[in-house]
Amino acid sequence: MRFVVFLILAMANAQADINVDLLSKEARQQVSHFAAELKTTLQTGMASGGPVPAVKLCQLEAPKIAARRGDGGWQVGRTSLKTRNPDNAPDAWELATLKLFEQRKAAGENIATLEATRMTDTEFRYMKAIPTGGLCVACHGETLSTPVVEVLNRLYPQDRARGFKKGDIRGAFTLSKPVAVAK
Ligand code: HEC
């Protein structure tokens, strides 16, 4: 009898692991669509006249892209320990995960591989770290041009997303999907 109970519990656990694997795969796909869309927006802005129009376009488009519910009910967004848009501020799990990502990076892990998952009674959550690349420092770096500083000060009076160096963790993609967990 005890063995049967053990077996059922083990099977339930295995099932949960499979779900987490599948959901993580889905989440990674969502991240690549979302990242591609953001990249296109940034490039369109940059091509239309450099970082100042690009800031304006990001302000207009990034929250819209994040507000949509994607395929399969996925909610996709970005967060950071130092946000530009206060609407992107982390909640408790996101904050803990962002801090953990910093610790893991400090311990030598590659930013590109930093991920975290969490299953609750109602949703599956997923986070993936975002590295700061060479392109990003024009708007998130230590020295910004005067026109960029002006437009950021005007549009984001609470901006904290400055002072990043290439190779820093800029933040993370943060995703969730509603799930019905069998009880
Ligand atoms: C043209 C200026 C510009 C460039 C270049 C830029 N960003 Fe941003 N970034 C912004 C703006 C504006 C926002 C705020 C968008 C919003 O209102 O949601 C932002 C927000 C973010 C956020 C969301 C968290 C927060 O701080 O609110 C992340 C993460 C981020 N950027 C990462 C990057 C990365 C990584 C790169 C390089 C690939 C990059 N950015 C390049 C202007 C820029």
GROMACS .gro file of C-alpha atoms and ligand atoms in nm:
model
  226
    1MET     CA    1   0.000   0.000   0.000
    2ARG     CA    2   0.271   0.242   0.103
    3PHE     CA    3   0.454   0.156  -0.215
    4VAL     CA    4   0.146   0.231  -0.427
    5VAL     CA    5   0.107   0.571  -0.262
    6PHE     CA    6   0.476   0.635  -0.323
    7LEU     CA    7   0.437   0.534  -0.686
    8ILE     CA    8   0.139   0.763  -0.739
    9LEU     CA    9   0.323   1.053  -0.579
   10ALA     CA   10   0.632   0.982  -0.788
   11MET     CA   11   0.419   0.974  -1.104
   12ALA     CA   12   0.247   1.299  -1.010
   13ASN     CA   13   0.588   1.457  -0.959
   14ALA     CA   14   0.714   1.327  -1.291
   15GLN     CA   15   0.402   1.468  -1.457
   16ALA     CA   16   0.465   1.809  -1.297
   17ASP     CA   17   0.828   1.800  -1.422
   18ILE     CA   18   0.709   1.724  -1.776
   19ASN     CA   19   0.465   2.015  -1.757
   20VAL     CA   20   0.737   2.250  -1.638
   21ASP     CA   21   0.963   2.135  -1.924
   22LEU     CA   22   0.689   2.187  -2.183
   23LEU     CA   23   0.583   2.521  -2.041
   24SER     CA   24   0.947   2.637  -2.025
   25LYS     CA   25   0.986   2.550  -2.392
   26GLU     CA   26   0.672   2.749  -2.476
   27ALA     CA   27   0.798   3.038  -2.264
   28ARG     CA   28   1.132   3.045  -2.450
   29GLN     CA   29   0.943   3.067  -2.780
   30GLN     CA   30   0.733   3.353  -2.648
   31VAL     CA   31   1.052   3.531  -2.536
   32SER     CA   32   1.207   3.503  -2.881
   33HIS     CA   33   0.892   3.648  -3.049
   34PHE     CA   34   0.872   3.928  -2.793
   35ALA     CA   35   1.245   4.007  -2.819
   36ALA     CA   36   1.227   4.013  -3.200
   37GLU     CA   37   0.933   4.252  -3.189
   38LEU     CA   38   1.112   4.485  -2.947
   39LYS     CA   39   1.428   4.472  -3.157
   40THR     CA   40   1.234   4.569  -3.472
   41THR     CA   41   1.073   4.860  -3.284
   42LEU     CA   42   1.414   4.979  -3.161
   43GLN     CA   43   1.573   4.947  -3.504
   44THR     CA   44   1.282   5.129  -3.672
   45GLY     CA   45   1.320   5.412  -3.421
   46MET     CA   46   1.699   5.430  -3.459
   47ALA     CA   47   1.671   5.429  -3.840
   48SER     CA   48   1.418   5.713  -3.830
   49GLY     CA   49   1.665   5.954  -3.666
   50GLY     CA   50   1.871   5.797  -3.386
   51PRO     CA   51   1.813   5.741  -3.016
   52VAL     CA   52   1.575   6.032  -2.947
   53PRO     CA   53   1.293   5.918  -3.181
   54ALA     CA   54   1.377   5.560  -3.076
   55VAL     CA   55   1.309   5.648  -2.709
   56LYS     CA   56   0.973   5.795  -2.809
   57LEU     CA   57   0.884   5.490  -3.015
   58CYS     CA   58   0.987   5.255  -2.730
   59GLN     CA   59   0.773   5.455  -2.490
   60LEU     CA   60   0.477   5.419  -2.722
   61GLU     CA   61   0.523   5.059  -2.833
   62ALA     CA   62   0.695   4.861  -2.554
   63PRO     CA   63   0.404   4.882  -2.304
   64LYS     CA   64   0.157   4.794  -2.584
   65ILE     CA   65   0.356   4.486  -2.683
   66ALA     CA   66   0.375   4.383  -2.316
   67ALA     CA   67   0.004   4.447  -2.250
   68ARG     CA   68  -0.114   4.198  -2.509
   69ARG     CA   69  -0.194   3.842  -2.411
   70GLY     CA   70  -0.003   3.619  -2.648
   71ASP     CA   71  -0.091   3.276  -2.789
   72GLY     CA   72  -0.199   3.031  -2.523
   73GLY     CA   73  -0.276   3.306  -2.272
   74TRP     CA   74   0.086   3.405  -2.218
   75GLN     CA   75   0.149   3.738  -2.050
   76VAL     CA   76   0.489   3.873  -2.148
   77GLY     CA   77   0.683   4.165  -2.003
   78ARG     CA   78   1.017   4.293  -1.880
   79THR     CA   79   1.140   4.389  -1.540
   80SER     CA   80   1.462   4.505  -1.374
   81LEU     CA   81   1.629   4.594  -1.045
   82LYS     CA   82   1.663   4.944  -1.197
   83THR     CA   83   1.357   5.026  -1.407
   84ARG     CA   84   1.299   5.305  -1.654
   85ASN     CA   85   0.920   5.269  -1.661
   86PRO     CA   86   0.788   5.221  -1.304
   87ASP     CA   87   0.510   4.999  -1.447
   88ASN     CA   88   0.784   4.741  -1.503
   89ALA     CA   89   0.881   4.727  -1.133
   90PRO     CA   90   0.932   4.371  -1.006
   91ASP     CA   91   0.691   4.194  -0.771
   92ALA     CA   92   0.824   3.983  -0.483
   93TRP     CA   93   0.912   3.673  -0.688
   94GLU     CA   94   1.063   3.881  -0.968
   95LEU     CA   95   1.272   4.080  -0.721
   96ALA     CA   96   1.406   3.765  -0.553
   97THR     CA   97   1.480   3.609  -0.893
   98LEU     CA   98   1.658   3.919  -1.026
   99LYS     CA   99   1.879   3.919  -0.714
  100LEU     CA  100   1.947   3.548  -0.761
  101PHE     CA  101   2.045   3.611  -1.125
  102GLU     CA  102   2.301   3.870  -1.004
  103GLN     CA  103   2.443   3.616  -0.757
  104ARG     CA  104   2.459   3.345  -1.022
  105LYS     CA  105   2.634   3.583  -1.265
  106ALA     CA  106   2.882   3.681  -0.990
  107ALA     CA  107   2.948   3.309  -0.938
  108GLY     CA  108   3.048   3.281  -1.304
  109GLU     CA  109   2.732   3.173  -1.486
  110ASN     CA  110   2.671   3.300  -1.838
  111ILE     CA  111   2.386   3.558  -1.847
  112ALA     CA  112   2.245   3.394  -2.160
  113THR     CA  113   2.163   3.079  -1.963
  114LEU     CA  114   2.001   3.239  -1.656
  115GLU     CA  115   1.640   3.122  -1.625
  116ALA     CA  116   1.392   3.057  -1.344
  117THR     CA  117   1.049   2.894  -1.321
  118ARG     CA  118   0.773   2.880  -1.063
  119MET     CA  119   0.447   2.688  -1.056
  120THR     CA  120   0.162   2.812  -0.837
  121ASP     CA  121  -0.196   2.684  -0.806
  122THR     CA  122  -0.311   2.918  -1.081
  123GLU     CA  123  -0.016   3.005  -1.301
  124PHE     CA  124   0.319   2.905  -1.439
  125ARG     CA  125   0.584   3.175  -1.426
  126TYR     CA  126   0.910   3.205  -1.614
  127MET     CA  127   1.198   3.453  -1.615
  128LYS     CA  128   1.501   3.488  -1.841
  129ALA     CA  129   1.787   3.734  -1.786
  130ILE     CA  130   1.856   4.005  -2.046
  131PRO     CA  131   2.220   4.099  -2.105
  132THR     CA  132   2.327   4.458  -2.175
  133GLY     CA  133   2.468   4.471  -2.527
  134GLY     CA  134   2.667   4.739  -2.710
  135LEU     CA  135   2.351   4.888  -2.862
  136CYS     CA  136   2.180   4.928  -2.525
  137VAL     CA  137   2.429   5.168  -2.367
  138ALA     CA  138   2.316   5.456  -2.593
  139CYS     CA  139   2.007   5.473  -2.368
  140HIS     CA  140   2.100   5.271  -2.057
  141GLY     CA  141   2.476   5.338  -2.030
  142GLU     CA  142   2.701   5.543  -1.804
  143THR     CA  143   2.744   5.837  -2.042
  144LEU     CA  144   2.442   5.943  -2.245
  145SER     CA  145   2.426   6.219  -2.503
  146THR     CA  146   2.257   6.544  -2.395
  147PRO     CA  147   1.953   6.500  -2.626
  148VAL     CA  148   1.897   6.146  -2.489
  149VAL     CA  149   1.924   6.269  -2.129
  150GLU     CA  150   1.673   6.545  -2.206
  151VAL     CA  151   1.414   6.319  -2.364
  152LEU     CA  152   1.454   6.057  -2.088
  153ASN     CA  153   1.419   6.317  -1.813
  154ARG     CA  154   1.103   6.445  -1.976
  155LEU     CA  155   0.935   6.109  -2.050
  156TYR     CA  156   1.067   5.911  -1.752
  157PRO     CA  157   1.111   6.136  -1.449
  158GLN     CA  158   1.159   5.824  -1.233
  159ASP     CA  159   1.417   5.666  -1.465
  160ARG     CA  160   1.667   5.443  -1.283
  161ALA     CA  161   1.778   5.242  -1.587
  162ARG     CA  162   2.108   5.422  -1.647
  163GLY     CA  163   2.470   5.343  -1.564
  164PHE     CA  164   2.474   4.994  -1.719
  165LYS     CA  165   2.787   4.856  -1.882
  166LYS     CA  166   2.809   4.605  -2.165
  167GLY     CA  167   2.794   4.260  -2.005
  168ASP     CA  168   2.576   4.368  -1.708
  169ILE     CA  169   2.236   4.211  -1.651
  170ARG     CA  170   1.996   4.479  -1.774
  171GLY     CA  171   1.687   4.299  -1.644
  172ALA     CA  172   1.475   4.001  -1.735
  173PHE     CA  173   1.187   3.888  -1.947
  174THR     CA  174   0.903   3.786  -1.719
  175LEU     CA  175   0.619   3.565  -1.835
  176SER     CA  176   0.316   3.395  -1.692
  177LYS     CA  177   0.048   3.161  -1.817
  178PRO     CA  178  -0.268   3.053  -1.636
  179VAL     CA  179  -0.272   2.681  -1.554
  180ALA     CA  180  -0.523   2.452  -1.392
  181VAL     CA  181  -0.325   2.224  -1.163
  182ALA     CA  182  -0.506   1.898  -1.084
  183LYS     CA  183  -0.547   1.847  -0.711
  184HEC     C1  184   1.665   5.430  -2.796
  184HEC     C2  185   1.685   5.411  -2.653
  184HEC     C3  186   1.692   5.270  -2.602
  184HEC     C4  187   1.781   5.172  -2.638
  184HEC     C5  188   1.892   5.179  -2.743
  184HEC     C6  189   1.750   5.059  -2.554
  184HEC     N1  190   1.647   5.087  -2.469
  184HEC    FE1  191   1.573   4.969  -2.323
  184HEC     N2  192   1.432   5.104  -2.282
  184HEC     C7  193   1.417   5.226  -2.345
  184HEC     C8  194   1.293   5.287  -2.302
  184HEC     C9  195   1.238   5.422  -2.350
  184HEC    C10  196   1.234   5.198  -2.212
  184HEC    C11  197   1.101   5.212  -2.138
  184HEC    C12  198   0.991   5.142  -2.217
  184HEC    C13  199   0.858   5.144  -2.146
  184HEC     O1  200   0.806   5.254  -2.123
  184HEC     O2  201   0.808   5.035  -2.115
  184HEC    C14  202   1.324   5.085  -2.200
  184HEC    C15  203   1.299   4.976  -2.119
  184HEC    C16  204   1.378   4.865  -2.113
  184HEC    C17  205   1.353   4.751  -2.027
  184HEC    C18  206   1.232   4.730  -1.937
  184HEC    C19  207   1.259   4.755  -1.792
  184HEC    C20  208   1.262   4.903  -1.757
  184HEC     O3  209   1.371   4.951  -1.730
  184HEC     O4  210   1.155   4.968  -1.756
  184HEC    C21  211   1.454   4.662  -2.049
  184HEC    C22  212   1.473   4.528  -1.982
  184HEC    C23  213   1.539   4.720  -2.150
  184HEC     N3  214   1.492   4.844  -2.186
  184HEC    C24  215   1.649   4.658  -2.204
  184HEC    C25  216   1.721   4.705  -2.310
  184HEC    C26  217   1.826   4.631  -2.377
  184HEC    C27  218   1.873   4.492  -2.339
  184HEC    C28  219   1.871   4.708  -2.480
  184HEC    C29  220   1.974   4.673  -2.585
  184HEC    C30  221   1.944   4.558  -2.667
  184HEC    C31  222   1.795   4.833  -2.476
  184HEC     N4  223   1.706   4.827  -2.373
  184HEC    C32  224   1.816   4.939  -2.563
  184HEC    C33  225   1.505   5.283  -2.434
  184HEC    C34  226   1.608   5.216  -2.496
   0.00000   0.00000   0.00000
